[in-house]
mmCIF file of C-alpha atoms and ligand atoms in Angstrom:
data_model
loop_
_atom_site.group_PDB
_atom_site.id
_atom_site.type_symbol
_atom_site.label_atom_id
_atom_site.label_comp_id
_atom_site.label_asym_id
_atom_site.label_seq_id
_atom_site.Cartn_x
_atom_site.Cartn_y
_atom_site.Cartn_z
ATOM 1 C CA MET A 1 8.294 -20.502 -9.062
ATOM 2 C CA VAL A 2 9.315 -21.337 -5.304
ATOM 3 C CA SER A 3 12.393 -23.636 -5.228
ATOM 4 C CA ILE A 4 12.673 -26.949 -3.229
ATOM 5 C CA LYS A 5 15.839 -27.806 -2.078
ATOM 6 C CA SER A 6 17.403 -31.300 -1.061
ATOM 7 C CA PRO A 7 19.137 -32.069 2.003
ATOM 8 C CA ARG A 8 22.306 -32.367 0.289
ATOM 9 C CA GLU A 9 21.637 -28.796 -1.077
ATOM 10 C CA ILE A 10 20.869 -27.316 2.122
ATOM 11 C CA GLU A 11 24.514 -28.578 3.904
ATOM 12 C CA LEU A 12 25.751 -26.938 0.366
ATOM 13 C CA MET A 13 24.543 -23.877 1.798
ATOM 14 C CA LYS A 14 25.611 -24.001 4.821
ATOM 15 C CA ALA A 15 29.140 -22.810 3.454
ATOM 16 C CA PRO A 16 28.338 -19.791 2.180
ATOM 17 C CA GLY A 17 26.216 -19.218 5.360
ATOM 18 C CA ARG A 18 29.174 -19.756 7.755
ATOM 19 C CA ILE A 19 31.298 -17.131 5.758
ATOM 20 C CA VAL A 20 28.464 -14.630 5.875
ATOM 21 C CA ALA A 21 28.368 -15.323 9.594
ATOM 22 C CA GLN A 22 32.103 -15.370 10.183
ATOM 23 C CA ILE A 23 32.715 -12.261 8.204
ATOM 24 C CA LEU A 24 29.839 -9.953 9.510
ATOM 25 C CA ARG A 25 31.133 -11.152 13.104
ATOM 26 C CA GLU A 26 34.239 -9.961 12.373
ATOM 27 C CA MET A 27 33.175 -6.765 11.038
ATOM 28 C CA GLY A 28 31.239 -6.328 13.952
ATOM 29 C CA GLU A 29 34.647 -6.584 16.160
ATOM 30 C CA MET A 30 36.472 -3.666 14.088
ATOM 31 C CA LEU A 31 33.761 -1.166 14.431
ATOM 32 C CA GLU A 32 34.658 1.793 16.661
ATOM 33 C CA PRO A 33 34.287 5.424 16.521
ATOM 34 C CA GLY A 34 36.290 7.353 13.642
ATOM 35 C CA ILE A 35 36.202 4.324 11.404
ATOM 36 C CA THR A 36 34.433 4.976 8.135
ATOM 37 C CA THR A 37 32.263 2.510 6.204
ATOM 38 C CA TRP A 38 34.536 2.547 3.134
ATOM 39 C CA ASP A 39 37.358 1.052 5.869
ATOM 40 C CA ILE A 40 34.481 -1.928 6.786
ATOM 41 C CA ASP A 41 33.591 -2.872 3.330
ATOM 42 C CA ARG A 42 37.252 -3.153 1.946
ATOM 43 C CA PHE A 43 37.924 -5.351 5.139
ATOM 44 C CA ALA A 44 35.051 -7.405 4.285
ATOM 45 C CA GLU A 45 36.128 -7.570 0.508
ATOM 46 C CA SER A 46 39.446 -9.199 1.750
ATOM 47 C CA ARG A 47 38.205 -11.700 4.267
ATOM 48 C CA ILE A 48 35.694 -12.610 0.921
ATOM 49 C CA LYS A 49 38.817 -13.551 -1.380
ATOM 50 C CA ASP A 50 40.933 -15.157 1.954
ATOM 51 C CA LEU A 51 38.005 -17.202 2.650
ATOM 52 C CA GLY A 52 37.584 -18.636 -1.225
ATOM 53 C CA ALA A 53 33.956 -16.923 -1.513
ATOM 54 C CA VAL A 54 32.230 -14.385 -3.890
ATOM 55 C CA SER A 55 30.511 -11.305 -3.180
ATOM 56 C CA ALA A 56 27.048 -11.335 -3.937
ATOM 57 C CA PHE A 57 26.707 -7.723 -3.933
ATOM 58 C CA LYS A 58 28.959 -6.180 -5.542
ATOM 59 C CA GLY A 59 27.731 -5.533 -9.518
ATOM 60 C CA TYR A 60 24.261 -6.862 -8.332
ATOM 61 C CA HIS A 61 22.086 -4.173 -10.124
ATOM 62 C CA GLY A 62 25.382 -2.173 -10.106
ATOM 63 C CA PHE A 63 25.629 -1.912 -6.399
ATOM 64 C CA PRO A 64 29.419 -0.984 -5.972
ATOM 65 C CA ALA A 65 30.587 -2.442 -2.421
ATOM 66 C CA CYS A 66 30.446 -5.872 -1.006
ATOM 67 C CA VAL A 67 28.280 -4.774 2.077
ATOM 68 C CA CYS A 68 25.246 -2.486 2.344
ATOM 69 C CA ILE A 69 26.100 -0.191 5.097
ATOM 70 C CA SER A 70 23.354 2.176 6.585
ATOM 71 C CA VAL A 71 23.820 4.228 9.267
ATOM 72 C CA ASN A 72 20.974 5.492 12.044
ATOM 73 C CA GLU A 73 18.151 6.866 9.608
ATOM 74 C CA GLU A 74 19.505 4.809 7.029
ATOM 75 C CA VAL A 75 17.118 1.820 6.567
ATOM 76 C CA VAL A 76 19.117 -0.256 3.837
ATOM 77 C CA HIS A 77 21.554 -0.245 0.872
ATOM 78 C CA GLY A 78 23.939 2.327 2.218
ATOM 79 C CA ILE A 79 26.897 2.693 -0.192
ATOM 80 C CA PRO A 80 30.203 2.403 1.904
ATOM 81 C CA SER A 81 32.088 5.834 1.400
ATOM 82 C CA LYS A 82 35.513 7.331 2.572
ATOM 83 C CA LYS A 83 33.559 10.053 3.619
ATOM 84 C CA LYS A 84 31.288 8.291 6.213
ATOM 85 C CA LYS A 85 32.800 8.073 9.677
ATOM 86 C CA LEU A 86 31.329 6.335 12.655
ATOM 87 C CA GLY A 87 30.731 8.088 15.733
ATOM 88 C CA GLU A 88 29.925 7.265 19.261
ATOM 89 C CA GLY A 89 26.325 6.587 19.860
ATOM 90 C CA ASP A 90 25.428 5.770 16.114
ATOM 91 C CA ILE A 91 23.956 2.545 15.024
ATOM 92 C CA VAL A 92 25.085 0.836 11.946
ATOM 93 C CA GLY A 93 23.046 -2.005 10.186
ATOM 94 C CA LEU A 94 25.576 -4.300 8.129
ATOM 95 C CA ASP A 95 24.131 -6.028 5.499
ATOM 96 C CA PHE A 96 26.268 -8.960 3.798
ATOM 97 C CA GLY A 97 26.388 -11.933 1.599
ATOM 98 C CA VAL A 98 28.512 -13.974 -0.753
ATOM 99 C CA HIS A 99 28.052 -17.341 -2.763
ATOM 100 C CA VAL A 100 29.952 -20.360 -2.855
ATOM 101 C CA ASP A 101 29.993 -22.677 -5.863
ATOM 102 C CA GLY A 102 26.947 -20.809 -6.664
ATOM 103 C CA TRP A 103 25.232 -21.072 -3.246
ATOM 104 C CA TYR A 104 24.329 -17.770 -2.054
ATOM 105 C CA GLY A 105 23.644 -16.867 1.621
ATOM 106 C CA ASP A 106 22.553 -13.353 3.121
ATOM 107 C CA SER A 107 22.640 -12.088 6.643
ATOM 108 C CA ALA A 108 22.435 -8.733 8.483
ATOM 109 C CA ARG A 109 22.785 -7.310 11.898
ATOM 110 C CA THR A 110 22.761 -3.784 13.826
ATOM 111 C CA PHE A 111 25.622 -2.819 15.486
ATOM 112 C CA PRO A 112 25.897 -0.132 18.341
ATOM 113 C CA ILE A 113 29.068 2.281 18.315
ATOM 114 C CA GLY A 114 29.885 2.361 21.858
ATOM 115 C CA LYS A 115 27.085 4.072 24.481
ATOM 116 C CA VAL A 116 23.659 4.349 22.630
ATOM 117 C CA SER A 117 20.701 5.928 23.961
ATOM 118 C CA PRO A 118 17.886 3.300 25.879
ATOM 119 C CA GLU A 119 15.462 3.971 23.350
ATOM 120 C CA VAL A 120 17.877 3.038 20.362
ATOM 121 C CA ARG A 121 19.269 -0.190 22.268
ATOM 122 C CA LYS A 122 15.721 -1.013 22.401
ATOM 123 C CA LEU A 123 15.020 -0.909 18.814
ATOM 124 C CA ILE A 124 18.055 -3.080 18.740
ATOM 125 C CA GLU A 125 16.719 -5.851 20.841
ATOM 126 C CA VAL A 126 13.196 -5.892 19.397
ATOM 127 C CA THR A 127 14.369 -5.733 15.985
ATOM 128 C CA GLU A 128 16.708 -8.947 16.971
ATOM 129 C CA LYS A 129 13.692 -10.459 18.670
ATOM 130 C CA SER A 130 11.394 -10.129 15.814
ATOM 131 C CA LEU A 131 13.704 -12.290 13.346
ATOM 132 C CA ALA A 132 13.792 -14.536 15.889
ATOM 133 C CA LEU A 133 10.189 -14.882 16.001
ATOM 134 C CA GLY A 134 9.736 -14.603 12.670
ATOM 135 C CA ILE A 135 12.313 -17.443 12.146
ATOM 136 C CA GLU A 136 10.134 -19.647 14.939
ATOM 137 C CA ALA A 137 7.090 -18.938 12.584
ATOM 138 C CA CYS A 138 9.183 -20.507 9.460
ATOM 139 C CA ARG A 139 7.346 -24.302 10.298
ATOM 140 C CA VAL A 140 6.493 -27.095 7.224
ATOM 141 C CA GLY A 141 2.912 -26.418 7.498
ATOM 142 C CA SER A 142 2.364 -22.788 7.990
ATOM 143 C CA ARG A 143 2.122 -19.797 5.677
ATOM 144 C CA VAL A 144 4.392 -17.302 4.803
ATOM 145 C CA PHE A 145 2.285 -14.304 6.338
ATOM 146 C CA ASP A 146 2.564 -16.098 9.771
ATOM 147 C CA ILE A 147 6.032 -15.056 9.371
ATOM 148 C CA GLY A 148 5.371 -11.690 9.064
ATOM 149 C CA HIS A 149 2.681 -11.510 11.346
ATOM 150 C CA ALA A 150 5.149 -12.789 14.223
ATOM 151 C CA VAL A 151 7.770 -9.976 13.092
ATOM 152 C CA GLN A 152 4.639 -7.399 12.691
ATOM 153 C CA SER A 153 3.436 -8.262 16.366
ATOM 154 C CA CYS A 154 6.414 -7.735 18.386
ATOM 155 C CA VAL A 155 7.814 -4.568 16.802
ATOM 156 C CA GLU A 156 4.092 -3.253 16.969
ATOM 157 C CA ALA A 157 3.966 -3.978 20.680
ATOM 158 C CA ALA A 158 7.123 -2.145 21.250
ATOM 159 C CA GLY A 159 5.983 1.093 19.884
ATOM 160 C CA PHE A 160 8.108 0.545 16.797
ATOM 161 C CA SER A 161 7.175 0.282 12.816
ATOM 162 C CA VAL A 162 7.775 -2.231 9.915
ATOM 163 C CA VAL A 163 9.089 -1.508 6.632
ATOM 164 C CA ARG A 164 6.682 -1.949 4.001
ATOM 165 C CA GLU A 165 8.655 -1.439 0.884
ATOM 166 C CA PHE A 166 11.876 -3.929 1.375
ATOM 167 C CA VAL A 167 11.186 -7.432 2.268
ATOM 168 C CA GLY A 168 12.812 -11.081 2.861
ATOM 169 C CA HIS A 169 12.981 -13.433 -0.094
ATOM 170 C CA GLY A 170 13.685 -17.030 -1.058
ATOM 171 C CA ILE A 171 17.215 -17.282 -1.619
ATOM 172 C CA GLY A 172 19.522 -20.364 -3.360
ATOM 173 C CA ARG A 173 21.268 -20.632 -6.357
ATOM 174 C CA ALA A 174 20.067 -16.810 -6.743
ATOM 175 C CA LEU A 175 20.476 -13.995 -4.098
ATOM 176 C CA HIS A 176 16.492 -13.194 -4.413
ATOM 177 C CA GLU A 177 14.322 -15.958 -5.312
ATOM 178 C CA ASP A 178 10.670 -16.466 -4.852
ATOM 179 C CA PRO A 179 8.301 -16.188 -2.616
ATOM 180 C CA GLN A 180 8.637 -12.905 -0.953
ATOM 181 C CA VAL A 181 8.845 -12.900 2.549
ATOM 182 C CA PRO A 182 7.105 -10.133 4.361
ATOM 183 C CA ASN A 183 7.777 -8.308 7.912
ATOM 184 C CA PHE A 184 3.955 -7.403 8.141
ATOM 185 C CA GLY A 185 0.677 -9.618 7.239
ATOM 186 C CA SER A 186 -2.323 -11.666 8.418
ATOM 187 C CA PRO A 187 -1.601 -15.049 9.920
ATOM 188 C CA GLY A 188 -2.716 -18.067 7.636
ATOM 189 C CA LYS A 189 -2.239 -16.000 4.702
ATOM 190 C CA GLY A 190 -0.056 -16.548 1.398
ATOM 191 C CA ALA A 191 1.812 -19.670 0.260
ATOM 192 C CA VAL A 192 2.365 -22.474 2.420
ATOM 193 C CA ILE A 193 5.803 -23.430 3.882
ATOM 194 C CA LYS A 194 7.208 -26.476 2.503
ATOM 195 C CA GLU A 195 10.623 -28.261 3.436
ATOM 196 C CA GLY A 196 13.274 -27.640 1.378
ATOM 197 C CA MET A 197 12.349 -23.831 1.065
ATOM 198 C CA VAL A 198 15.329 -21.687 1.947
ATOM 199 C CA LEU A 199 14.125 -18.274 2.844
ATOM 200 C CA ALA A 200 16.154 -14.763 4.294
ATOM 201 C CA ILE A 201 14.239 -13.322 6.531
ATOM 202 C CA GLU A 202 15.005 -9.530 7.152
ATOM 203 C CA PRO A 203 12.768 -6.996 9.611
ATOM 204 C CA MET A 204 13.552 -3.834 9.067
ATOM 205 C CA VAL A 205 12.342 -1.646 11.853
ATOM 206 C CA ASN A 206 11.673 1.786 12.171
ATOM 207 C CA MET A 207 11.580 3.896 15.354
ATOM 208 C CA GLY A 208 9.059 6.627 14.088
ATOM 209 C CA SER A 209 6.569 5.889 10.861
ATOM 210 C CA HIS A 210 7.314 2.819 8.542
ATOM 211 C CA ARG A 211 7.886 5.305 5.338
ATOM 212 C CA VAL A 212 11.292 5.165 3.614
ATOM 213 C CA ALA A 213 12.487 7.336 1.049
ATOM 214 C CA VAL A 214 15.519 6.396 -1.538
ATOM 215 C CA LEU A 215 18.286 8.840 -1.848
ATOM 216 C CA ASP A 216 19.411 10.543 -4.746
ATOM 217 C CA ASP A 217 22.020 7.816 -5.102
ATOM 218 C CA GLY A 218 19.883 5.722 -6.207
ATOM 219 C CA TRP A 219 20.298 3.108 -3.539
ATOM 220 C CA THR A 220 20.354 3.947 -0.160
ATOM 221 C CA ALA A 221 16.724 4.150 1.506
ATOM 222 C CA VAL A 222 16.059 6.229 4.784
ATOM 223 C CA THR A 223 13.158 7.014 7.053
ATOM 224 C CA GLN A 224 10.856 9.645 5.695
ATOM 225 C CA ASP A 225 11.060 11.096 9.258
ATOM 226 C CA ARG A 226 14.749 10.533 9.536
ATOM 227 C CA LYS A 227 14.437 8.697 12.847
ATOM 228 C CA TRP A 228 16.637 5.271 13.014
ATOM 229 C CA SER A 229 16.154 2.274 11.849
ATOM 230 C CA ALA A 230 17.817 -1.330 12.392
ATOM 231 C CA HIS A 231 17.635 -4.399 10.250
ATOM 232 C CA PHE A 232 18.503 -8.222 10.855
ATOM 233 C CA GLU A 233 18.622 -10.961 8.743
ATOM 234 C CA HIS A 234 19.483 -14.347 8.526
ATOM 235 C CA THR A 235 19.377 -17.387 5.452
ATOM 236 C CA ILE A 236 16.779 -20.114 7.330
ATOM 237 C CA ALA A 237 16.663 -23.545 6.020
ATOM 238 C CA VAL A 238 13.154 -25.024 6.423
ATOM 239 C CA THR A 239 13.063 -28.647 7.637
ATOM 240 C CA VAL A 240 10.573 -31.265 9.279
ATOM 241 C CA ALA A 241 12.807 -30.776 12.370
ATOM 242 C CA GLY A 242 12.133 -27.207 12.704
ATOM 243 C CA PRO A 243 13.962 -24.126 10.920
ATOM 244 C CA VAL A 244 17.838 -24.373 10.719
ATOM 245 C CA ILE A 245 19.759 -21.065 10.468
ATOM 246 C CA LEU A 246 22.032 -21.239 7.756
ATOM 247 C CA THR A 247 23.837 -18.098 8.792
ATOM 248 C CA SER A 248 25.598 -18.899 11.758
ATOM 249 C CA GLU A 249 29.181 -20.110 12.425
HETATM 250 MG MG1 LIG B 1 20.638 -9.195 3.163
HETATM 251 MG MG1 LIG B 2 18.334 -10.296 1.842
#
């Protein structure tokens, strides 16, 4: 069942969206060589409290932290750790969500640490661009696979690949609602996009093969070929005036 949100409910979803955007920006500003992924998560947890929100991730199916932090060949769902230090030239994906009064917001962004290689910079830029194109495709009367088609076309034209195993999703009173929003697909296929749908669109883009594996910790997804991967995500409301990004400040 795909839930449809009223204009008033979409207004309410701006509160968690704004907080997610603010804390993601603040986490981005603290990134530098030598910081651990644990430090980033501790910061996020304290900011969630300051701003009167609740973590969407901590305890979700047993996930132990507030931020999924995925470095280099890690695709998504990396667990913050005191042992994991960021180094010059790394890339780090921060995937972050909160709820406020029972309404959820979810967003992700991949940041370079210092100077990265031109190919890695391109990976980040293409992933962010593919998200923008996916958002553009979120139009009343279009189909869910139009979104994935827009993402996949952009990514594959650049010589990269989209992950199949993890997909975007509806969001609202729960972190994950119907429908699933794949980052691939044929245009004109899938459920019709309606006014009042709220979708989290989240391309995960690999430099090499699209194939992923999950590490023994049961969470961290890595690329099978260990080439690097980037991830961007926004929570989007579908309105007659076009897509509205809720996870912005
Ligand atoms: Mg997310
Ligand atoms: Mg998500």
